[in-house]
Coordinates of C-alpha atoms in Angstrom, one line a residue:
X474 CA 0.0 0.0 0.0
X475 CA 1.5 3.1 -1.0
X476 CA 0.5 6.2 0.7
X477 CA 1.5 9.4 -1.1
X478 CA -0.2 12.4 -1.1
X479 CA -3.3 12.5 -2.8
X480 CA -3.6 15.9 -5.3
X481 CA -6.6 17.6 -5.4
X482 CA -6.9 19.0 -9.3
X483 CA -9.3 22.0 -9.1
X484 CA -11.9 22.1 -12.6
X485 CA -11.9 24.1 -15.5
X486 CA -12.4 28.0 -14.5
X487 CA -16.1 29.5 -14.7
X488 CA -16.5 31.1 -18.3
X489 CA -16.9 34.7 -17.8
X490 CA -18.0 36.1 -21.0
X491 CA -21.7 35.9 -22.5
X492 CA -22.4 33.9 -25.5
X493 CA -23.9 35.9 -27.4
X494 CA -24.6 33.6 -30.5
X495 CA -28.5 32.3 -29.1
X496 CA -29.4 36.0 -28.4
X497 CA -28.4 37.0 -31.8
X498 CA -30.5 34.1 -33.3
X499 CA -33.2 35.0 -31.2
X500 CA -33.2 38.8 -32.3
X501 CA -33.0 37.6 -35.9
X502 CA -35.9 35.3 -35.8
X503 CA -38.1 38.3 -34.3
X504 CA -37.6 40.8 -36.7
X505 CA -37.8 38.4 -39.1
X506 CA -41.4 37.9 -37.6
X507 CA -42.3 41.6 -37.5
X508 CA -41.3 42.2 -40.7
X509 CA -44.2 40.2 -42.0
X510 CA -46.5 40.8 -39.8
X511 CA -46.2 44.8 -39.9
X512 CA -48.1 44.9 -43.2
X513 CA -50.7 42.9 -42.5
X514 CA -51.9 44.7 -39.4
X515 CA -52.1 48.2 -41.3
X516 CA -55.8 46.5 -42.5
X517 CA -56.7 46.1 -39.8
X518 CA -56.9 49.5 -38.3
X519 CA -60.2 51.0 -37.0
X520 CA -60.6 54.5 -39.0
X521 CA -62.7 57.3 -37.9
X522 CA -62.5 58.9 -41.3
X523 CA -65.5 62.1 -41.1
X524 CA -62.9 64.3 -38.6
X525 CA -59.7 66.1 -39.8
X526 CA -57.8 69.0 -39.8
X527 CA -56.4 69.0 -43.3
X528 CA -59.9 69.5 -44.9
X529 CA -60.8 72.9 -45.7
X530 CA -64.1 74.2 -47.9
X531 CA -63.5 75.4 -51.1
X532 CA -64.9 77.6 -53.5
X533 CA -66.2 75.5 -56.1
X534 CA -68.0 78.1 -58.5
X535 CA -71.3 75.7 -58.5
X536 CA -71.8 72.7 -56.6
X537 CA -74.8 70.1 -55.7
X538 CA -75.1 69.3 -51.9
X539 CA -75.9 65.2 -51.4
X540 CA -76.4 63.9 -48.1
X541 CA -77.2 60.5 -46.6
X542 CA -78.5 60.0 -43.1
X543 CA -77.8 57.1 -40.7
X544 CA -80.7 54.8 -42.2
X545 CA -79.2 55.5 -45.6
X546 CA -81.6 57.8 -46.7
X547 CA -81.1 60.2 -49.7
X548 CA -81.4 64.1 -50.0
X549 CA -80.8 66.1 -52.4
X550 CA -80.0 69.7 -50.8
X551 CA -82.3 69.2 -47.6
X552 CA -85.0 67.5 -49.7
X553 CA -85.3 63.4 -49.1
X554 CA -85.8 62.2 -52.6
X555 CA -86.0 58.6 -54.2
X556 CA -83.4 57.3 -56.2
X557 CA -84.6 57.2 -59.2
X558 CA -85.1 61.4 -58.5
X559 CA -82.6 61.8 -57.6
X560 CA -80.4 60.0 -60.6
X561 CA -82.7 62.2 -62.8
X562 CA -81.8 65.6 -60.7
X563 CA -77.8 64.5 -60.9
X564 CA -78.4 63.6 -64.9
X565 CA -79.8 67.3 -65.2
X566 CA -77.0 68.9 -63.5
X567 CA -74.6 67.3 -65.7
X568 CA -76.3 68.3 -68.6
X569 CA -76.2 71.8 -67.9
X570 CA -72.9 71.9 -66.6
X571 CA -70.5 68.8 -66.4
X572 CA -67.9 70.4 -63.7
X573 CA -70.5 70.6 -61.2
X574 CA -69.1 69.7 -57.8
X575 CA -70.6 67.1 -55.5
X576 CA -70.3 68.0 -51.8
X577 CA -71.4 64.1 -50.0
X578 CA -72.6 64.4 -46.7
X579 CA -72.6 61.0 -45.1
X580 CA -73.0 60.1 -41.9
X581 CA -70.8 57.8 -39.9
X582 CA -73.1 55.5 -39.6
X583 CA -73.8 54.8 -43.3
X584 CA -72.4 51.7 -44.7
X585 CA -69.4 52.0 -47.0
X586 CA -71.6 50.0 -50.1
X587 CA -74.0 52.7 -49.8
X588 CA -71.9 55.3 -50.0
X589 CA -70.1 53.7 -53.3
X590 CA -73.7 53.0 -54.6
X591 CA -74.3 57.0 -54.4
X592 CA -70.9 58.1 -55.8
X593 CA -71.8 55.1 -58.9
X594 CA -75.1 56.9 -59.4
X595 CA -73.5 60.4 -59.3
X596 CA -70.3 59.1 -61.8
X597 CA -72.9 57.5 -64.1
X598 CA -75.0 61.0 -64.5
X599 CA -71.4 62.8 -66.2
X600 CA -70.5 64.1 -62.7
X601 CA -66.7 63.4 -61.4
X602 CA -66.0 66.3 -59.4
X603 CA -66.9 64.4 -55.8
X604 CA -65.7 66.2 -52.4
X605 CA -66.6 64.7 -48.8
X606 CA -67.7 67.4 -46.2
X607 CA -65.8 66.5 -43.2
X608 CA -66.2 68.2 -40.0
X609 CA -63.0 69.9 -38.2
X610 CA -61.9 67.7 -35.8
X611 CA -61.5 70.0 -33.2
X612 CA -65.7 70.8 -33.2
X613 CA -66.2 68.0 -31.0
X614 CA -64.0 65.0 -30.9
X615 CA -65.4 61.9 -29.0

């Protein structure tokens, strides 16, 4: 039996730096993500499109006022017409002068279709001159 002294070999030294290779990969795969995803939630946005600032009346030299109200009803000026009068009202105005100016009124509540089927009637008649009366944002925001 041999005794001898018995050596005690300490382990490898802690590693002191960061590895920085799984948090670079991490990074990479996220703004990988991100960059797809960005564009698709732009149509998905929730627009409240009657208020802005940028919108200012003009002076259009003549001009036809069309408004709908929140059941989708149809007025020429402040008279509630029918659409068939009113596609023969539009029709006349184009006749007599074909840069008449129409200033839609819509209400938020009015469905976009409705809205399209209106400016369709309008573009049919001879009439592409089409402005949306917006009220200033700062007359009441909600």
């Amino acid at each position: 039996m041999a005794f001898g002294r018995l050596e005690r070999t300490s382990g490898p030294s802690p590693m002191s730096d960061i590895n920085m290779t799984p948090l670079i990969d991490v990074m990479l795969v996220l703004l990988v993500i991100f960059m797809i995803t960005a564009p698709l939630m732009t149509s998905s946005l929730k627009l409240d499109l009657p208020k802005t600032d940028a919108a200012q009346p003009n002076d259009a030299p003549q001009f036809i006022s069309v408004a709908l109200d929140p059941l989708g009803k149809l007025y020429f000026g402040d008279e509630l017409v029918d659409p068939a009068a009113f596609a023969a009202r539009v029709a006349d105005a184009a006749r007599k002068n074909p840069r008449t100016e129409v200033q839609l009124r819509a209400d938020r509540g009015v469905s976009y279709g409705r809205v399209a089927e209106v400016i369709g009637v309008v573009q049919k008649a001879g009439l592409s001159r089409i402005g949306f009366v917006t009220e200033p944002a700062s007359a009441g925001a909600r």
